CSV table of C-alpha atoms and ligand atoms in Angstrom, one decimal:
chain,number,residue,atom,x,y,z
O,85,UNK,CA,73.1,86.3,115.6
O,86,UNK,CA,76.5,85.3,115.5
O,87,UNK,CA,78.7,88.4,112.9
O,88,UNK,CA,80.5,87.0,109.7
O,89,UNK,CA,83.8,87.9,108.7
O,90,UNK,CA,85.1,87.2,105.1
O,91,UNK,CA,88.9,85.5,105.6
O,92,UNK,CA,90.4,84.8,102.8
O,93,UNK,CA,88.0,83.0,100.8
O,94,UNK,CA,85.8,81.8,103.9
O,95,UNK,CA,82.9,83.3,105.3
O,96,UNK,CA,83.5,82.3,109.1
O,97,UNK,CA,82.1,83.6,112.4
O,98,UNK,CA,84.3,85.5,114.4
O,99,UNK,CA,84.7,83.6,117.0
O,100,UNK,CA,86.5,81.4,114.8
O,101,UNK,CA,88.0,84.0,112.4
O,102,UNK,CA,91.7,84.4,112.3
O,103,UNK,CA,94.7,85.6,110.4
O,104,UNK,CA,98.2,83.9,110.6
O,105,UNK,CA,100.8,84.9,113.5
O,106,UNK,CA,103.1,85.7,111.1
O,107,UNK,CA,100.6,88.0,108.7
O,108,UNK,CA,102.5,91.3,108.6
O,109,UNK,CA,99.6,92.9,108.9
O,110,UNK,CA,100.1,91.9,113.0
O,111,UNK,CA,103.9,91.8,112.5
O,112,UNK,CA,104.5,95.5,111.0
O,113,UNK,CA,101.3,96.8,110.3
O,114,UNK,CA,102.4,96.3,106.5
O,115,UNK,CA,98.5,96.6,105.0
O,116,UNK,CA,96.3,99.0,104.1
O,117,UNK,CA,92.4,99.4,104.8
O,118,UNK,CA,89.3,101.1,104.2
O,119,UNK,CA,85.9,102.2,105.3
O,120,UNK,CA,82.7,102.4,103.5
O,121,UNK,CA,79.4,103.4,105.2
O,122,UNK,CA,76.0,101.7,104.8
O,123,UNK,CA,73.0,103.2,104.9
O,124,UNK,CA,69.8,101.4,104.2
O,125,UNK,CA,71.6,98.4,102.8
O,126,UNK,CA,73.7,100.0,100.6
O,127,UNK,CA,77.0,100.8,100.2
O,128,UNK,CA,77.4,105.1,100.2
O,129,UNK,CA,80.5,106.3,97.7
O,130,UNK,CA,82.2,102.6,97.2
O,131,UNK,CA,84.0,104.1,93.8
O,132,UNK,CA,85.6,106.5,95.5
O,133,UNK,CA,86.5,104.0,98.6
O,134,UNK,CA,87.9,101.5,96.0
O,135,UNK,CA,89.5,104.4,94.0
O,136,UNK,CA,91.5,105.3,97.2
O,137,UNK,CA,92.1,101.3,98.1
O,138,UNK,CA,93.6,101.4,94.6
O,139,UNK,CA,95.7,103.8,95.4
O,140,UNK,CA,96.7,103.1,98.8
O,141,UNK,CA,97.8,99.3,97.4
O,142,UNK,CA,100.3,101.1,94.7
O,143,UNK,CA,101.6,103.5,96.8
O,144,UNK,CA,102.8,100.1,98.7
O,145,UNK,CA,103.5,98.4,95.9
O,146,UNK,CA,100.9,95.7,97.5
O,147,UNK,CA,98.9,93.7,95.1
O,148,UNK,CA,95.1,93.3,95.3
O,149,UNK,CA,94.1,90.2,96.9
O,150,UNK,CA,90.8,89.6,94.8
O,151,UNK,CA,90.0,91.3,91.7
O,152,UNK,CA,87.7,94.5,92.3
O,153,UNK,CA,84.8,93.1,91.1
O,154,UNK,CA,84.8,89.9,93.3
O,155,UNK,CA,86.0,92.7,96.5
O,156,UNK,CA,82.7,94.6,95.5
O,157,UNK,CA,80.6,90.9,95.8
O,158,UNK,CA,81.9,90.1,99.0
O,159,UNK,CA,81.5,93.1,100.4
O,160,UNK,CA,78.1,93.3,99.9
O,161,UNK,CA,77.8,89.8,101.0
O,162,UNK,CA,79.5,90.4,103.9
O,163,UNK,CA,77.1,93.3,104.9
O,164,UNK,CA,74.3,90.8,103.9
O,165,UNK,CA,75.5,87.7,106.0
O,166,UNK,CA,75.7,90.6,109.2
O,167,UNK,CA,72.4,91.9,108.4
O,168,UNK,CA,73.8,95.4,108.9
O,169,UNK,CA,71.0,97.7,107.4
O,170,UNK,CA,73.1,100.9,108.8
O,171,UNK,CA,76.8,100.6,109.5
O,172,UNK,CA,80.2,100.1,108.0
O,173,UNK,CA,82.0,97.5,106.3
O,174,UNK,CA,85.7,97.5,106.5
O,175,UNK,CA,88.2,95.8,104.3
O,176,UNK,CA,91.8,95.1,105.1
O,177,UNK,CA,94.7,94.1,103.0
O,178,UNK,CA,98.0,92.8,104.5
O,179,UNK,CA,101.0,91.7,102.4
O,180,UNK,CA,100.1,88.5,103.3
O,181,UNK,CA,102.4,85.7,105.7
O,182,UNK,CA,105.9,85.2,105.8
O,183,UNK,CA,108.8,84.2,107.8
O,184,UNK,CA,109.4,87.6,109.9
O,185,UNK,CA,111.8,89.7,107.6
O,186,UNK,CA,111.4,93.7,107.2
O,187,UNK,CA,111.8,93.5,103.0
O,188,UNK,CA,109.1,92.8,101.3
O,189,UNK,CA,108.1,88.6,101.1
O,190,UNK,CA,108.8,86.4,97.8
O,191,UNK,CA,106.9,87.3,95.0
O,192,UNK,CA,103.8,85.8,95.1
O,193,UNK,CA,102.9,85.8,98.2
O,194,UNK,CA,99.6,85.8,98.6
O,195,UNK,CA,98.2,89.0,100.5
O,196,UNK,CA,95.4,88.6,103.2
O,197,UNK,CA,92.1,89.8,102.7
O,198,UNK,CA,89.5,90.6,105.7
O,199,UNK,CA,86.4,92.0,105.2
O,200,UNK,CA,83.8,92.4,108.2
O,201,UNK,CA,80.9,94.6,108.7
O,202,UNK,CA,78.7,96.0,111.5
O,203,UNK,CA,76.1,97.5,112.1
O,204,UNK,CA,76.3,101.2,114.0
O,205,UNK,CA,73.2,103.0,116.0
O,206,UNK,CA,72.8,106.2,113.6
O,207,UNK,CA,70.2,107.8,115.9
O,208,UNK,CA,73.5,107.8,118.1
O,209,UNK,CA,75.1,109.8,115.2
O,210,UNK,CA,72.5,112.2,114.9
O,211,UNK,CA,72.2,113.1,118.7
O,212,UNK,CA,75.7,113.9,119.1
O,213,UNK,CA,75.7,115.7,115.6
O,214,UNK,CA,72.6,118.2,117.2
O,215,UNK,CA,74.7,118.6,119.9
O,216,UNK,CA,77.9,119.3,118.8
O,217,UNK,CA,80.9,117.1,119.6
O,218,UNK,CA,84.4,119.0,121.3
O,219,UNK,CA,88.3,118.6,119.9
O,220,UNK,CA,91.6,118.6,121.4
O,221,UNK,CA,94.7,119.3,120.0
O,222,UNK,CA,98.0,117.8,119.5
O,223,UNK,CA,101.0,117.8,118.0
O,224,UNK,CA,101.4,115.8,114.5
O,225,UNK,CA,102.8,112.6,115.7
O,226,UNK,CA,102.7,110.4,112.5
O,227,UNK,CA,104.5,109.6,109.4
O,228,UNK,CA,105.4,112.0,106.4
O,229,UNK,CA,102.4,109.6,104.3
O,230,UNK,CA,99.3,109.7,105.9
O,231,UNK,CA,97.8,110.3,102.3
O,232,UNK,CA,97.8,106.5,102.3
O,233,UNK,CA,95.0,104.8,104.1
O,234,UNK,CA,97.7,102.2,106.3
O,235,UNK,CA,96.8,100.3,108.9
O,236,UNK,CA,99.9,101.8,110.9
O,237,UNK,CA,97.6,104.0,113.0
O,238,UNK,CA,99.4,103.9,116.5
O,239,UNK,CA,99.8,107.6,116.8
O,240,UNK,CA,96.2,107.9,115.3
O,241,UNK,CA,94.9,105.4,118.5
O,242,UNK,CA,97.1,107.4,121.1
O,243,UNK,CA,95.7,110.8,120.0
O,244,UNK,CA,91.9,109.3,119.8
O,245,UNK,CA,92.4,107.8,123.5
O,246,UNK,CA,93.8,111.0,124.7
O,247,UNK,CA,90.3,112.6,123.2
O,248,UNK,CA,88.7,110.3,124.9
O,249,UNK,CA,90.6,110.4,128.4
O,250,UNK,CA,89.4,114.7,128.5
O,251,UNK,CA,85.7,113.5,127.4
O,252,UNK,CA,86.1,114.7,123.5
O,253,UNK,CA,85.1,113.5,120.4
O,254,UNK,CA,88.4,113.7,118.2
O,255,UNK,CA,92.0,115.2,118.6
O,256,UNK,CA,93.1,117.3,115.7
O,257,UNK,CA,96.8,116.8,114.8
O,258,UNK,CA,98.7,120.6,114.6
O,259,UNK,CA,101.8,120.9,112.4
O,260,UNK,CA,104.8,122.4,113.5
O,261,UNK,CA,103.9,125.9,111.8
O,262,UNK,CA,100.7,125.6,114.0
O,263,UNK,CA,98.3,124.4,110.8
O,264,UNK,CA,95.3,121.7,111.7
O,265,UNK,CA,96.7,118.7,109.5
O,266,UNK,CA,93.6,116.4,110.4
O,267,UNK,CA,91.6,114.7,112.8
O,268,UNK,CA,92.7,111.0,114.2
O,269,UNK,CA,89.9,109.6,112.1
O,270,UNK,CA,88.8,112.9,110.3
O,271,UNK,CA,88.9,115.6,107.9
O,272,UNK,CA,88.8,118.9,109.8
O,273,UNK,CA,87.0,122.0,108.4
O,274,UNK,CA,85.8,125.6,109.7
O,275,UNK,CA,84.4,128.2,108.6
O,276,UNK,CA,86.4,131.3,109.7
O,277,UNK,CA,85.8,134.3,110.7
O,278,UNK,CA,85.0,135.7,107.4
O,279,UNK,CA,82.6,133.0,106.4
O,280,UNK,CA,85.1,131.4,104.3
O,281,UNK,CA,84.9,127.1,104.4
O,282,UNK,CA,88.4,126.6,105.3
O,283,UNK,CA,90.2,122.7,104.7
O,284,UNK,CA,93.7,121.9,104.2
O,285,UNK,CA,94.4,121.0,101.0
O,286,UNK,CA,95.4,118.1,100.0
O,287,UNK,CA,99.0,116.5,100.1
O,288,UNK,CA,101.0,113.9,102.0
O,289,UNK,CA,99.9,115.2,105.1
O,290,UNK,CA,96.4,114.1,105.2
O,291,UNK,CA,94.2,111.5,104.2
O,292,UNK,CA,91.9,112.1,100.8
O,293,UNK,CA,88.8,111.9,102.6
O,294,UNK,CA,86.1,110.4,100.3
O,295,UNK,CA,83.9,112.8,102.7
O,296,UNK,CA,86.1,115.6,102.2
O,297,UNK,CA,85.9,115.2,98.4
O,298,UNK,CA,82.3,114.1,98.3
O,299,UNK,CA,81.6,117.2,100.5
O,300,UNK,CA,83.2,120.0,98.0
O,301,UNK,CA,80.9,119.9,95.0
O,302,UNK,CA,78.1,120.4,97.4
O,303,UNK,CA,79.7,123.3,98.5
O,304,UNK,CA,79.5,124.6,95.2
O,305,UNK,CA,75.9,124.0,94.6
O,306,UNK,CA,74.9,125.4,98.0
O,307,UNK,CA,76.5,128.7,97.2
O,308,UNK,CA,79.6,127.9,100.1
O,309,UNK,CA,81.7,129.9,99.5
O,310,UNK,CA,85.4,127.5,100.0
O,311,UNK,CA,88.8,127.6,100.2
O,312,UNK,CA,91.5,125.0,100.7
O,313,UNK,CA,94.1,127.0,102.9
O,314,UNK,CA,95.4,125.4,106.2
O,315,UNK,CA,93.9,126.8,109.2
O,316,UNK,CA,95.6,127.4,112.6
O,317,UNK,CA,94.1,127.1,116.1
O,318,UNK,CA,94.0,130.2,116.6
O,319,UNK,CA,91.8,130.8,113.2
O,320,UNK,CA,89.4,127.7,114.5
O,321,UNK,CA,89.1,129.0,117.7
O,322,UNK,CA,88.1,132.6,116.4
O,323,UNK,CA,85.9,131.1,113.2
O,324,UNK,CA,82.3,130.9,113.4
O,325,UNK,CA,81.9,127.1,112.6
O,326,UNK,CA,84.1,124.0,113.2
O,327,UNK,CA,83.4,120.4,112.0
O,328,UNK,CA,84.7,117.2,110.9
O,329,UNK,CA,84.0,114.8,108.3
O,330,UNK,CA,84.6,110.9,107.7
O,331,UNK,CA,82.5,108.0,106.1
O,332,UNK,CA,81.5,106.7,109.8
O,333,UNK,CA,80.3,109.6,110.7
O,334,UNK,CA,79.1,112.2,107.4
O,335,UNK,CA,79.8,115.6,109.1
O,336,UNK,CA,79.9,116.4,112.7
O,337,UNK,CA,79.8,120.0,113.9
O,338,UNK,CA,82.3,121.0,116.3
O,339,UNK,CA,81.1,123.1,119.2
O,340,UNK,CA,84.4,123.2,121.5
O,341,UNK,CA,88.4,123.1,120.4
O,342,UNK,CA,90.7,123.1,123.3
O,343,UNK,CA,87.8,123.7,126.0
O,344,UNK,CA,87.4,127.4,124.0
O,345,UNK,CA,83.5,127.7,122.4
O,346,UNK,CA,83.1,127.8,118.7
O,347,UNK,CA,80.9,130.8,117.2
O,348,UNK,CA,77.9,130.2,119.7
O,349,UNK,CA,78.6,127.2,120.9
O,350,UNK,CA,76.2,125.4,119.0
O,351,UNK,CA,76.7,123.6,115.8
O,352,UNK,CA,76.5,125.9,112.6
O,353,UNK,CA,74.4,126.5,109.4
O,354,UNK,CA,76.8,125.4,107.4
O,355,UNK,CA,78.0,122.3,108.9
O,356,UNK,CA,74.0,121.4,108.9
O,357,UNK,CA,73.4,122.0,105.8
O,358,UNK,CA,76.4,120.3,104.4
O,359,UNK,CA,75.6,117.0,106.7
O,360,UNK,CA,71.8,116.9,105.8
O,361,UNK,CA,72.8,117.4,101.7
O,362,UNK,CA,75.4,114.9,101.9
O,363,UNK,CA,73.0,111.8,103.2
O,364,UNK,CA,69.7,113.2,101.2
O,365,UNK,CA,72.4,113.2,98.0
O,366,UNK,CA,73.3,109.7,98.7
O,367,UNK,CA,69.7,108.2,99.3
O,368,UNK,CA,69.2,109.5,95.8
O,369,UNK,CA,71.2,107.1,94.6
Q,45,PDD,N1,88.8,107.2,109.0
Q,45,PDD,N2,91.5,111.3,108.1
Q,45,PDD,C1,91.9,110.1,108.7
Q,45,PDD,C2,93.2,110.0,109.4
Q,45,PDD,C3,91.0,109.0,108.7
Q,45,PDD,O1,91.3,107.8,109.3
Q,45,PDD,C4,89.7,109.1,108.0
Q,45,PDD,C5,88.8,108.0,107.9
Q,45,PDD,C6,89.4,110.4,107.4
Q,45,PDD,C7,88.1,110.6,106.6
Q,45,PDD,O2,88.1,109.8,105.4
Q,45,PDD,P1,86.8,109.3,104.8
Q,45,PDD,O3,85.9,110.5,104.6
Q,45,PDD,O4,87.2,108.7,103.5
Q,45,PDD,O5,86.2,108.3,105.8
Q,45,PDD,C8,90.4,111.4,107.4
Q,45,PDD,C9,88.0,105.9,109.0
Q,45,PDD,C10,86.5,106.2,109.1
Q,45,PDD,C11,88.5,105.0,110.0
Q,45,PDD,O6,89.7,104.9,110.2
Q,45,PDD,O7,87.7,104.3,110.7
């Protein structure tokens, strides 16, 4: 079956989906996107997705393409026309086509929607989450907004890749006072030494995960005991429990920062417990 992608008021296949050469989405990565997972056909945390997308489109004084309620229909359609039973549907949002110019395009100008969605091998998920999944770190590379969900992830793809290139799962960004900001993709948690749920708090230094804030109410219902306070290296590495969270992938232990073991080198109790609550709380509806 041939995947769907929503241009622009067109369902199309993507062999024969396409945005203009002079989008500034491709010109200066001038858009903004999100991620919602789907699990059994439905679409887990869209308010909070759509909060953020809200939010991410004034912070950039971008307008929405659609109204919110047609975004919501073809984003469900979209996962429909792919069949995607498990996966993700993304939406991006440039500020449209123009004549290449750094300031902002006449207004009026029509921004560009894209919506597609896939589907994504969850048993896949859960093997790696039962194993554990390492981290490297690296310097904070981006800009002073990464609170806004932009499409302008080239430092994000360069620290993934380097993951990738020493066999990890994600590369933790490290501020210049030595505090884990975040992950290339993902939130970054532990659980330190004390027991204490450590995550940075939240500013313009890090995304708002939905995750992340989906994650700390069921913190307080499990009896987690939590505090936002940065964390350093040094604090992971000696911590009993390491994970990360994002839509695509719920909450993935961390057994490995750096090559150095985390608590026993398996994942933790609380980073279970927190994953298997999150999904049974969303298939309650
Ligand atoms: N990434 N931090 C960054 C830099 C992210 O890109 C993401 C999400 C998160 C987690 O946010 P959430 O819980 O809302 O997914 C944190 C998505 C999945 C992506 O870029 O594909």
């Amino acid at each position: 079956m041939s995947r769907v992608a929503y241009v622009n008021g067109r369902y199309l296949p993507h062999t024969g989906a396409s945005v203009h050469i002079e989008d500034r989405g491709f010109q200066f990565a001038d858009g903004v996107y999100e991620v919602c997972a789907v699990r059994d056909g439905r679409l887990i945390d869209e308010h909070p997705h759509l909060r953020r997308l809200h939010r991410s489109l004034h912070e950039l004084k971008m307008d929405w393409p659609v109204g919110e309620p047609a975004l919501r229909h073809i984003m469900r359609e979209t996962v429909r026309r792919n069949r995607v039973t498990n996966g993700l549907v993304y939406v991006q949002i440039s500020r449209g086509v123009a004549q290449r110019d750094h300031g902002f395009p006449a207004p009026g100008t029509k921004p560009t929607l894209v919506v597609t969605a896939r589907a994504i091998a969850v048993e896949k998920y859960d093997q790696w989450a039962k194993k554990g999944v390492a981290v490297i770190t690296l310097p904070e590379a981006r800009w002073a907004r990464c609170d806004i969900k932009s499409t302008g992830l080239l430092a994000n793809v360069l620290a993934k890749q380097q993951a990738r290139e020493k066999g990890a799962f994600e590369a933790w960004f490290v501020d210049r006072d030595g505090f884990v900001t975040e992950g290339s993709s993902t939130n970054a948690w532990i659980v330190d030494a004390k027991g204490v749920l450590r995550t940075r708090p939240l500013s313009n230094q890090i995304l708002p995960g939905v995750t992340r804030g989906e994650i700390l109410p069921l913190c307080r219902q499990l009896g987690i005991e939590f505090d936002e306070r940065p964390f350093t290296v040094e604090e992971a590495r000696n911590g009993r429990e390491a994970f990360l969270t994002a839509a695509s992938i719920g909450v993935m232990p961390i057994t490995a920062v750096d090559e150095s073991k985390i608590g026993s080198g398996a994942p933790g109790p609380v980073a279970i417990a927190l994953g298997e609550t999150y999904w049974s709380s969303r298939s309650d509806g």
